[in-house]
CSV table of C-alpha atoms and ligand atoms in Angstrom, one decimal:
chain,number,residue,atom,x,y,z
S,1,GLY,CA,0.0,0.0,0.0
S,2,SER,CA,1.0,3.6,-0.4
S,3,THR,CA,2.0,5.7,2.5
S,4,ALA,CA,1.9,9.0,0.7
S,5,ALA,CA,-0.6,11.6,2.0
S,6,PRO,CA,-3.8,11.4,-0.1
S,7,THR,CA,-3.7,13.8,-2.9
S,8,THR,CA,-6.6,16.0,-3.8
S,9,ILE,CA,-5.2,17.1,-7.1
S,10,ARG,CA,-7.3,16.2,-10.1
S,11,GLN,CA,-7.4,17.1,-13.8
S,12,VAL,CA,-10.4,18.5,-15.6
S,13,LYS,CA,-10.5,18.5,-19.4
S,14,LEU,CA,-12.6,21.2,-21.0
S,15,GLU,CA,-13.9,21.0,-24.6
S,16,LYS,CA,-14.1,24.2,-26.6
S,17,GLU,CA,-16.7,26.7,-25.4
S,18,CYS,CA,-17.2,24.9,-22.1
S,19,GLU,CA,-16.7,26.1,-18.6
S,20,PHE,CA,-15.7,24.6,-15.2
S,21,ARG,CA,-17.9,26.1,-12.6
S,22,VAL,CA,-16.8,26.0,-9.0
S,23,GLU,CA,-17.9,27.2,-5.6
S,24,VAL,CA,-14.9,27.2,-3.3
S,25,SER,CA,-15.7,25.5,0.1
S,26,PRO,CA,-16.5,27.9,3.0
S,27,ASP,CA,-13.5,27.0,5.1
S,28,ALA,CA,-10.5,26.3,2.8
S,29,PRO,CA,-9.0,27.9,-0.3
S,30,LEU,CA,-8.8,26.1,-3.6
S,31,ARG,CA,-5.8,26.0,-5.9
S,32,LEU,CA,-6.1,25.8,-9.7
S,33,ARG,CA,-3.8,26.0,-12.7
S,34,LEU,CA,-4.0,25.8,-16.4
S,35,LEU,CA,-2.1,22.8,-17.8
S,36,THR,CA,-2.8,22.9,-21.6
S,37,GLY,CA,-4.7,25.2,-23.9
S,38,THR,CA,-6.1,28.6,-23.0
S,39,ALA,CA,-8.8,29.6,-20.6
S,40,GLU,CA,-10.1,32.7,-18.9
S,41,ILE,CA,-11.9,33.6,-15.7
S,42,PHE,CA,-14.7,36.2,-16.3
S,43,GLY,CA,-12.8,37.7,-19.3
S,44,THR,CA,-9.3,37.5,-17.9
S,45,GLU,CA,-6.9,34.9,-19.4
S,46,ILE,CA,-5.2,32.8,-16.8
S,47,PRO,CA,-1.5,32.2,-17.1
S,48,PRO,CA,-0.2,28.7,-18.0
S,49,GLU,CA,1.3,26.4,-15.3
S,50,ILE,CA,1.0,28.9,-12.4
S,51,TRP,CA,-1.1,27.8,-9.4
S,52,LEU,CA,-3.8,30.4,-8.5
S,53,THR,CA,-5.3,30.3,-5.0
S,54,PHE,CA,-8.9,31.2,-4.7
S,55,PRO,CA,-10.2,32.2,-1.2
S,56,PRO,CA,-13.0,30.3,0.5
S,57,ARG,CA,-16.6,30.9,-0.8
S,58,LEU,CA,-15.5,32.4,-4.1
S,59,LYS,CA,-17.7,31.3,-7.0
S,60,CYS,CA,-16.3,31.4,-10.5
S,61,ALA,CA,-16.0,29.7,-13.9
S,62,VAL,CA,-13.0,28.8,-16.0
S,63,PHE,CA,-14.1,29.2,-19.6
S,64,THR,CA,-12.2,28.1,-22.7
S,65,TRP,CA,-12.8,29.2,-26.2
S,66,TYR,CA,-10.7,26.4,-27.8
S,67,GLY,CA,-10.3,23.7,-25.2
S,68,ALA,CA,-8.0,23.4,-22.1
S,69,THR,CA,-7.0,21.1,-19.3
S,70,ILE,CA,-6.9,22.4,-15.8
S,71,GLU,CA,-5.7,21.0,-12.6
S,72,VAL,CA,-7.6,21.6,-9.3
S,73,ASP,CA,-6.2,21.0,-5.8
S,74,GLY,CA,-8.6,20.9,-2.9
S,75,THR,CA,-12.2,20.1,-2.0
S,76,THR,CA,-15.0,22.3,-3.3
S,77,GLU,CA,-18.5,23.1,-2.2
S,78,THR,CA,-19.7,22.2,-5.7
S,79,ASP,CA,-18.0,21.9,-9.1
S,80,TYR,CA,-19.1,20.8,-12.5
S,81,THR,CA,-18.5,21.3,-16.2
S,82,ALA,CA,-21.1,23.1,-18.4
S,83,ASP,CA,-21.2,23.0,-22.1
S,84,GLU,CA,-24.1,25.6,-22.4
S,85,THR,CA,-23.1,29.2,-21.7
S,86,PRO,CA,-24.1,32.6,-23.1
S,87,MET,CA,-20.5,33.5,-23.7
S,88,ILE,CA,-20.8,33.8,-27.5
S,89,SER,CA,-23.6,36.3,-27.1
S,90,TYR,CA,-21.5,38.2,-24.5
S,91,VAL,CA,-18.4,38.3,-26.7
S,92,ASN,CA,-20.6,39.5,-29.6
S,93,VAL,CA,-21.7,42.5,-27.5
S,94,HIS,CA,-18.0,43.1,-26.8
S,95,ALA,CA,-17.3,43.1,-30.6
S,96,VAL,CA,-20.0,45.7,-31.2
S,97,LEU,CA,-18.7,47.9,-28.3
S,98,ASP,CA,-15.2,47.5,-29.7
S,99,ALA,CA,-16.2,48.8,-33.1
S,100,ARG,CA,-17.9,51.7,-31.5
S,101,ARG,CA,-14.8,52.5,-29.5
S,102,ASN,CA,-12.7,52.5,-32.7
S,103,ARG,CA,-15.2,54.8,-34.4
S,104,ALA,CA,-15.1,57.2,-31.4
S,105,LYS,CA,-11.3,57.1,-31.4
S,106,ALA,CA,-11.2,58.0,-35.1
S,107,SER,CA,-13.5,61.0,-34.5
S,108,PRO,CA,-11.9,64.3,-33.8
S,109,GLY,CA,-12.3,66.7,-30.9
S,110,ASN,CA,-15.0,66.7,-28.3
S,111,SER,CA,-17.9,66.0,-30.7
S,112,ASP,CA,-20.6,63.5,-29.7
S,113,ALA,CA,-19.0,61.1,-32.2
S,114,SER,CA,-15.8,60.9,-30.1
S,115,GLN,CA,-17.8,59.4,-27.2
S,116,GLY,CA,-17.4,55.7,-26.9
S,117,PRO,CA,-20.1,53.4,-25.7
S,118,ARG,CA,-21.7,54.0,-22.3
S,119,VAL,CA,-23.0,50.6,-21.4
S,120,ILE,CA,-25.3,50.0,-18.4
S,121,VAL,CA,-25.9,46.5,-17.2
S,122,VAL,CA,-29.3,45.9,-15.5
S,123,GLY,CA,-31.3,43.0,-14.2
S,124,PRO,CA,-32.6,41.3,-11.0
S,125,THR,CA,-30.3,40.3,-8.2
S,126,ASP,CA,-28.1,37.3,-9.1
S,127,SER,CA,-28.5,37.6,-12.8
S,128,GLY,CA,-24.8,38.0,-13.4
S,129,LYS,CA,-24.6,41.8,-13.8
S,130,SER,CA,-21.3,42.2,-12.0
S,131,THR,CA,-19.8,39.3,-13.8
S,132,LEU,CA,-20.9,40.5,-17.3
S,133,SER,CA,-19.6,44.0,-16.4
S,134,ARG,CA,-16.3,42.5,-15.4
S,135,MET,CA,-16.0,40.5,-18.7
S,136,LEU,CA,-16.7,43.5,-20.9
S,137,LEU,CA,-14.1,45.5,-19.0
S,138,SER,CA,-11.5,42.8,-19.1
S,139,TRP,CA,-12.0,42.1,-22.8
S,140,ALA,CA,-11.8,45.8,-23.5
S,141,ALA,CA,-8.6,46.2,-21.4
S,142,LYS,CA,-7.0,43.3,-23.1
S,143,GLN,CA,-7.3,45.2,-26.3
S,144,GLY,CA,-5.6,48.2,-24.9
S,145,TRP,CA,-8.7,50.3,-24.0
S,146,LYS,CA,-9.0,52.0,-20.6
S,147,PRO,CA,-12.8,51.8,-20.0
S,148,THR,CA,-14.2,53.4,-16.9
S,149,PHE,CA,-16.0,51.0,-14.5
S,150,VAL,CA,-18.9,52.6,-12.6
S,151,ASP,CA,-20.5,50.6,-9.8
S,152,LEU,CA,-23.8,51.9,-8.6
S,153,ASP,CA,-24.6,48.8,-6.5
S,154,ILE,CA,-24.4,50.0,-3.0
S,155,GLY,CA,-25.3,46.5,-1.6
S,156,GLN,CA,-22.5,44.5,-3.1
S,157,GLY,CA,-20.1,46.9,-4.7
S,158,SER,CA,-16.9,45.5,-6.3
S,159,ILE,CA,-14.8,48.7,-6.3
S,160,THR,CA,-14.8,49.6,-2.6
S,161,ILE,CA,-16.8,48.8,0.6
S,162,PRO,CA,-20.6,48.5,0.6
S,163,GLY,CA,-22.7,51.6,0.9
S,164,CYS,CA,-20.8,53.5,-1.8
S,165,ILE,CA,-21.1,54.3,-5.5
S,166,ALA,CA,-17.8,54.5,-7.2
S,167,ALA,CA,-15.9,54.7,-10.5
S,168,THR,CA,-12.4,53.7,-11.6
S,169,PRO,CA,-10.5,53.3,-14.9
S,170,ILE,CA,-9.8,49.7,-15.8
S,171,GLU,CA,-6.3,49.5,-17.4
S,172,LEU,CA,-5.6,45.8,-17.3
S,173,PRO,CA,-7.8,42.7,-17.4
S,174,ILE,CA,-9.3,42.3,-13.9
S,175,ASP,CA,-7.4,39.8,-11.7
S,176,PRO,CA,-9.6,36.8,-11.1
S,177,VAL,CA,-8.5,36.5,-7.5
S,178,GLU,CA,-7.6,40.1,-6.4
S,179,GLY,CA,-10.5,41.8,-8.2
S,180,ILE,CA,-10.4,45.4,-9.0
S,181,PRO,CA,-7.3,47.3,-7.9
S,182,LEU,CA,-8.2,49.7,-5.1
S,183,ASP,CA,-5.7,52.3,-6.3
S,184,MET,CA,-7.6,55.6,-6.6
S,185,PRO,CA,-11.2,55.1,-7.2
S,186,LEU,CA,-13.7,58.0,-7.2
S,187,VAL,CA,-16.0,57.1,-4.3
S,188,TYR,CA,-19.2,58.7,-3.0
S,189,PHE,CA,-20.6,57.5,0.3
S,190,HIS,CA,-24.3,56.8,0.7
S,191,GLY,CA,-23.7,55.0,4.0
S,192,HIS,CA,-26.5,52.4,3.7
S,193,THR,CA,-26.6,49.1,1.8
S,194,THR,CA,-29.9,49.9,0.2
S,195,PRO,CA,-30.9,53.2,-1.5
S,196,GLY,CA,-34.4,53.0,0.0
S,197,VAL,CA,-33.1,54.5,3.3
S,198,ASN,CA,-32.4,57.8,1.4
S,199,VAL,CA,-33.4,57.7,-2.2
S,200,ASP,CA,-32.8,61.4,-2.8
S,201,LEU,CA,-29.3,61.2,-1.5
S,202,TYR,CA,-28.6,58.3,-3.8
S,203,LYS,CA,-29.8,60.3,-6.8
S,204,VAL,CA,-27.7,63.3,-5.7
S,205,LEU,CA,-24.6,61.1,-5.5
S,206,VAL,CA,-25.2,59.5,-8.9
S,207,LYS,CA,-25.5,62.9,-10.4
S,208,GLU,CA,-22.2,64.1,-8.7
S,209,LEU,CA,-20.4,61.0,-9.9
S,210,ALA,CA,-21.7,61.4,-13.5
S,211,HIS,CA,-20.8,65.1,-13.5
S,212,ILE,CA,-17.2,64.5,-12.4
S,213,LEU,CA,-16.8,61.7,-15.0
S,214,GLU,CA,-18.3,63.9,-17.7
S,215,ARG,CA,-15.6,66.5,-16.8
S,216,GLN,CA,-12.8,63.9,-16.9
S,217,PHE,CA,-14.0,62.6,-20.3
S,218,ALA,CA,-14.0,66.1,-21.7
S,219,GLY,CA,-10.3,66.4,-21.0
S,220,ASN,CA,-9.3,62.9,-21.9
S,221,ALA,CA,-10.0,61.6,-25.4
S,222,GLU,CA,-8.6,58.1,-24.5
S,223,SER,CA,-11.0,57.4,-21.7
S,224,ARG,CA,-13.8,59.2,-23.6
S,225,ALA,CA,-13.4,56.8,-26.6
S,226,ALA,CA,-13.2,53.7,-24.3
S,227,GLY,CA,-16.5,54.7,-22.6
S,228,MET,CA,-17.9,53.2,-19.5
S,229,VAL,CA,-19.5,50.0,-18.2
S,230,ILE,CA,-22.0,50.8,-15.4
S,231,ASN,CA,-23.1,48.0,-13.0
S,232,THR,CA,-26.4,48.6,-11.2
S,233,MET,CA,-28.4,47.2,-8.3
S,234,GLY,CA,-30.7,44.2,-8.4
S,235,TRP,CA,-33.6,46.3,-7.2
S,236,ILE,CA,-35.7,46.7,-10.4
S,237,GLU,CA,-39.2,47.2,-8.9
S,238,SER,CA,-40.9,50.5,-8.1
S,239,ILE,CA,-38.3,52.9,-6.8
S,240,GLY,CA,-35.5,50.6,-7.9
S,241,TYR,CA,-36.9,50.8,-11.4
S,242,GLU,CA,-37.1,54.6,-11.1
S,243,LEU,CA,-33.5,54.7,-10.0
S,244,LEU,CA,-32.5,52.6,-13.1
S,245,LEU,CA,-34.1,55.1,-15.4
S,246,HIS,CA,-32.4,57.9,-13.4
S,247,ALA,CA,-29.0,56.3,-13.9
S,248,ILE,CA,-29.6,55.6,-17.6
S,249,ASP,CA,-30.5,59.3,-18.1
S,250,THR,CA,-27.9,60.8,-15.8
S,251,PHE,CA,-25.0,58.9,-17.4
S,252,ASN,CA,-26.4,59.3,-20.9
S,253,ALA,CA,-26.1,55.5,-21.4
S,254,THR,CA,-26.1,54.4,-25.0
S,255,VAL,CA,-26.3,50.7,-24.5
S,256,VAL,CA,-28.6,49.1,-22.0
S,257,LEU,CA,-27.9,45.4,-21.4
S,258,VAL,CA,-30.8,43.6,-19.7
S,259,LEU,CA,-30.0,40.3,-18.1
S,260,GLY,CA,-32.5,37.6,-17.4
S,261,GLN,CA,-35.8,39.4,-17.4
S,262,GLU,CA,-38.2,39.8,-20.3
S,263,LYS,CA,-40.5,42.1,-18.4
S,264,LEU,CA,-37.8,44.6,-17.5
S,265,CYS,CA,-36.4,44.5,-21.0
S,266,SER,CA,-39.8,45.3,-22.6
S,267,MET,CA,-40.5,48.1,-20.1
S,268,LEU,CA,-37.1,49.7,-20.8
S,269,LYS,CA,-37.6,49.3,-24.6
S,270,ASP,CA,-40.9,51.0,-24.3
S,271,VAL,CA,-39.8,54.0,-22.3
S,272,LEU,CA,-36.6,54.4,-24.3
S,273,LYS,CA,-38.2,53.9,-27.8
S,274,ASN,CA,-38.0,57.6,-28.6
S,275,LYS,CA,-34.3,57.8,-27.9
S,276,SER,CA,-32.7,56.7,-31.1
S,277,ASP,CA,-29.2,56.8,-29.6
S,278,VAL,CA,-30.0,54.2,-26.9
S,279,ASP,CA,-30.0,50.5,-27.7
S,280,VAL,CA,-31.7,48.1,-25.3
S,281,VAL,CA,-30.4,44.6,-25.7
S,282,LYS,CA,-31.7,41.5,-24.0
S,283,LEU,CA,-29.1,38.9,-22.9
S,284,GLN,CA,-29.4,35.5,-21.5
S,285,LYS,CA,-28.5,34.9,-17.9
S,286,SER,CA,-25.8,32.3,-17.4
S,287,GLY,CA,-26.8,29.1,-15.8
S,288,GLY,CA,-23.7,29.3,-13.7
S,289,VAL,CA,-24.7,32.4,-11.8
S,290,VAL,CA,-25.1,31.4,-8.2
S,291,SER,CA,-28.0,32.8,-6.1
S,292,ARG,CA,-26.8,34.2,-2.8
S,293,ASN,CA,-29.2,34.5,0.1
S,294,ALA,CA,-29.4,37.4,2.5
S,295,LYS,CA,-27.1,35.8,5.0
S,296,PHE,CA,-24.4,35.2,2.3
S,297,ARG,CA,-24.7,38.8,1.1
S,298,GLN,CA,-24.3,40.1,4.7
S,299,LYS,CA,-21.2,37.9,5.0
S,300,THR,CA,-19.8,39.2,1.7
S,301,ARG,CA,-20.4,42.8,2.8
S,302,SER,CA,-18.6,42.1,6.0
S,303,HIS,CA,-15.7,40.5,4.1
S,304,ARG,CA,-15.4,43.6,1.9
S,305,ILE,CA,-15.0,45.8,4.9
S,306,ARG,CA,-12.4,43.5,6.4
S,307,GLU,CA,-10.6,43.4,3.1
S,308,TYR,CA,-10.5,47.2,3.0
S,309,PHE,CA,-8.6,47.4,6.3
S,310,TYR,CA,-6.6,44.1,6.3
S,311,GLY,CA,-6.2,43.2,2.6
S,312,LEU,CA,-7.5,40.1,0.8
S,313,SER,CA,-5.0,37.8,2.5
S,314,ASN,CA,-4.2,39.9,5.7
S,315,ASP,CA,-1.4,41.6,3.7
S,316,LEU,CA,-2.2,45.1,4.9
S,317,SER,CA,-1.5,46.5,8.4
S,318,PRO,CA,-4.1,49.1,9.4
S,319,HIS,CA,-3.3,51.6,12.0
S,320,SER,CA,-5.0,52.3,15.3
S,321,ASN,CA,-5.4,56.0,16.2
S,322,VAL,CA,-6.6,57.6,19.4
S,323,ALA,CA,-8.4,61.0,19.1
S,324,ASN,CA,-10.1,63.4,21.4
S,325,PHE,CA,-13.9,63.7,21.1
S,326,SER,CA,-13.3,67.4,20.3
S,327,ASP,CA,-11.1,66.5,17.3
S,328,LEU,CA,-13.8,64.7,15.4
S,329,CYS,CA,-16.5,66.3,13.3
S,330,ILE,CA,-19.0,63.7,12.5
S,331,TYR,CA,-22.1,64.2,10.4
S,332,ARG,CA,-25.1,62.2,9.4
S,333,ILE,CA,-26.9,63.0,6.1
S,334,GLY,CA,-30.7,63.0,6.1
S,335,GLY,CA,-31.4,63.7,9.7
S,336,GLY,CA,-33.0,60.4,10.7
S,337,PRO,CA,-36.4,59.0,9.9
S,338,GLN,CA,-39.1,61.4,8.6
S,339,ALA,CA,-42.2,62.1,10.8
S,340,PRO,CA,-45.0,59.7,9.9
S,341,ARG,CA,-47.8,61.3,7.8
S,342,SER,CA,-50.2,60.4,10.6
S,343,ALA,CA,-48.4,62.7,13.0
S,344,LEU,CA,-48.8,65.7,10.7
S,345,PRO,CA,-51.7,68.0,10.2
S,346,ILE,CA,-54.0,66.9,7.4
S,347,GLY,CA,-52.6,67.8,4.0
S,348,ALA,CA,-49.1,68.5,5.3
S,349,GLU,CA,-46.1,66.7,3.7
S,350,PRO,CA,-43.3,65.2,5.8
S,351,ALA,CA,-40.6,67.9,5.6
S,352,ALA,CA,-37.3,66.2,6.5
S,353,ASP,CA,-34.7,67.3,4.0
S,354,PRO,CA,-33.0,64.1,2.8
S,355,THR,CA,-29.8,65.8,2.2
S,356,ARG,CA,-29.7,67.8,5.5
S,357,LEU,CA,-26.6,67.5,7.5
S,358,THR,CA,-26.9,66.7,11.2
S,359,PRO,CA,-23.9,66.9,13.5
S,360,VAL,CA,-23.4,63.7,15.5
S,361,ASN,CA,-22.4,63.9,19.1
S,362,ILE,CA,-20.1,61.0,20.3
S,363,ASN,CA,-22.4,58.3,21.6
S,364,ARG,CA,-22.4,54.6,22.1
S,365,ASP,CA,-24.1,53.9,18.7
S,366,LEU,CA,-20.8,55.0,17.1
S,367,LEU,CA,-19.0,51.9,18.4
S,368,HIS,CA,-18.1,49.6,15.5
S,369,SER,CA,-19.4,52.1,13.0
S,370,VAL,CA,-17.6,52.5,9.7
S,371,LEU,CA,-17.3,56.2,8.9
S,372,ALA,CA,-16.3,57.8,5.6
S,373,VAL,CA,-13.6,60.5,5.5
S,374,SER,CA,-14.8,63.2,3.3
S,375,PHE,CA,-12.6,65.4,1.0
S,376,ALA,CA,-14.9,68.3,1.9
S,377,GLU,CA,-13.2,71.4,3.3
S,378,GLU,CA,-16.4,72.9,4.6
S,379,PRO,CA,-19.5,71.1,6.0
S,380,ASP,CA,-21.7,72.4,3.2
S,381,GLU,CA,-19.4,70.6,0.7
S,382,ILE,CA,-19.9,67.2,2.3
S,383,ILE,CA,-22.9,66.1,0.1
S,384,SER,CA,-21.1,66.9,-3.1
S,385,SER,CA,-17.7,65.7,-2.1
S,386,ASN,CA,-16.2,62.3,-2.8
S,387,VAL,CA,-14.5,60.4,0.1
S,388,ALA,CA,-10.9,59.6,0.7
S,389,GLY,CA,-11.5,56.4,2.6
S,390,PHE,CA,-13.0,54.9,5.8
S,391,ILE,CA,-12.3,54.5,9.5
S,392,TRP,CA,-13.7,52.0,11.9
S,393,ILE,CA,-14.5,53.0,15.5
S,394,THR,CA,-13.1,50.3,17.8
S,395,ASN,CA,-13.4,51.9,21.2
S,396,ILE,CA,-15.0,54.9,22.9
S,397,ASP,CA,-13.9,56.0,26.4
S,398,PHE,CA,-16.4,58.4,27.8
S,399,GLU,CA,-14.4,59.1,30.9
S,400,SER,CA,-11.2,60.3,29.2
S,401,LYS,CA,-13.3,61.5,26.2
S,402,LYS,CA,-11.2,59.6,23.7
S,403,ILE,CA,-12.1,57.5,20.7
S,404,THR,CA,-10.0,54.8,19.1
S,405,CYS,CA,-10.4,54.0,15.5
S,406,LEU,CA,-8.7,51.9,12.8
S,407,ALA,CA,-7.6,53.5,9.6
S,408,PRO,CA,-5.9,51.9,6.6
S,409,SER,CA,-2.6,53.7,7.4
S,410,ALA,CA,-0.9,55.8,10.0
S,411,GLY,CA,-0.8,59.5,10.0
S,412,SER,CA,-3.5,62.2,10.1
S,413,LEU,CA,-6.7,61.6,8.2
S,414,PRO,CA,-7.0,63.0,4.7
S,415,GLY,CA,-10.0,65.1,5.7
S,416,LYS,CA,-11.6,66.6,8.7
S,417,TYR,CA,-15.2,65.7,8.2
S,418,LEU,CA,-16.5,62.2,8.9
S,419,ILE,CA,-19.8,60.8,7.6
S,420,GLN,CA,-21.8,58.2,9.6
S,421,GLY,CA,-24.3,56.0,7.8
S,422,SER,CA,-25.7,52.7,9.0
S,423,LEU,CA,-22.6,50.6,8.3
S,424,ILE,CA,-21.6,48.6,11.3
S,425,TRP,CA,-18.8,46.0,11.3
S,426,TYR,CA,-17.8,43.5,13.9
S,427,GLU,CA,-14.5,41.9,13.4
S,428,PRO,CA,-15.0,38.2,13.1
U,501,LIG,P1,-25.4,40.1,-9.8
U,501,LIG,O1,-24.3,41.2,-10.0
U,501,LIG,O2,-26.4,40.1,-10.9
U,501,LIG,O3,-26.0,40.1,-8.5
U,501,LIG,P2,-23.1,38.3,-10.0
U,501,LIG,O4,-22.5,38.7,-11.3
U,501,LIG,O5,-22.4,38.9,-8.8
U,501,LIG,O6,-24.6,38.7,-10.0
U,501,LIG,O7,-23.1,36.7,-9.9
U,501,LIG,C1,-23.6,36.1,-8.7
U,501,LIG,C2,-22.5,35.0,-8.3
U,501,LIG,O8,-22.4,34.0,-9.3
U,501,LIG,C3,-21.1,35.6,-8.1
U,501,LIG,O9,-20.6,35.0,-7.0
U,501,LIG,C4,-20.4,35.2,-9.4
U,501,LIG,O10,-19.0,35.0,-9.2
U,501,LIG,C5,-21.1,33.8,-9.7
U,501,LIG,N1,-21.1,33.5,-11.1
U,501,LIG,C6,-21.5,34.3,-12.1
U,501,LIG,N2,-21.3,33.6,-13.3
U,501,LIG,C7,-20.9,32.4,-13.0
U,501,LIG,C8,-20.5,31.2,-13.8
U,501,LIG,N3,-20.7,31.2,-15.1
U,501,LIG,N4,-20.1,30.1,-13.1
U,501,LIG,C9,-20.0,30.1,-11.8
U,501,LIG,N5,-20.2,31.2,-11.0
U,501,LIG,C10,-20.7,32.3,-11.6
């Protein structure tokens, strides 16, 4: 008999246009490498021979256009090979976008013709929006474009922590393990993981972000021609639908990709039928998209916050700072819940201003709060300013009037004003 430790390494052979779908187990990472042929993960080619390590709970697919053999090391939650995927239709969309980028690049000056495609991806939760956005960005980057990624999903953002809308240029195909580099994204803080808490604030922030990008595009022909890919929330009913229309309009989207819902697609086609410069395209949802329940989403959010401070593999060393109560200027936006209609005189409307700033006194509720550090120089600039980063309150000492917080790095904060939303994080 053999005395060697049991090996968990196995080979998977993929025929052309097939994919290996895997959910990494919740408590151990998975290693994977490409042995022969070529393969990609969500639009990014994987290098031959090199072992890639995927963190627990990650769900992904290794797709091959021409056939490949991969090697997998470790146990998985589930894994299987699929020969039916919507990849051909996705790459066809990419080809159309690519042609439009070339046309934009060839057009002089700041004319409308020099604007590349502005793609917005919409659909219900778990329809594969983030994944399709990622593929389109990576395929574009592979061809040398620097498209701008805009993420309007404040529930499960992929650029920064939850509760934010953000944008960043994508200069290289997105790393299948590391995700989007956190270099210098343009981030606006809503502070809540659903826009319903303050819809007006969400709209204001979307407008601010669009406005800044518009300005950047005006001065940068390269990013203008590359255009943008905008990922949205899975909330597509009532106010969610209204917010989609608001985003399409605010960013002047020219291509609307609708994933996995006939009804949404026909509604959008109908309202946009008079806009000849907007194409609404229905795309099939991939059978590989994994549904994530509320608990899983909550966990993912919490992991994103941990990743912000500690890095994906604990490779960052955040810094703990102590400050006096009097040193901190914390604000909330929206001044709490509105008075119920029943408490008002007949005919009166609830009057709370959703973008009103309320100073926050240091109180117990701040413990474990994640606050945004605004770039604003005056309080009245807070709403319209983007944020530099985040801090996490780890201790409040009411006797000595000192507060301890964790920041990504040592030194003074990049701004004086802090914004509190409803983000709370408990270190696991
Ligand atoms: P949405 O943005 O619409 O909520 P996502 O794109 O985030 O949906 O997809 C949901 C989950 O399914 C993600 O964890 C993603 O990695 C996974 N996923 C998407 N496509 C595939 C696929 N083809 N095979 C395996 N997992 C996939």
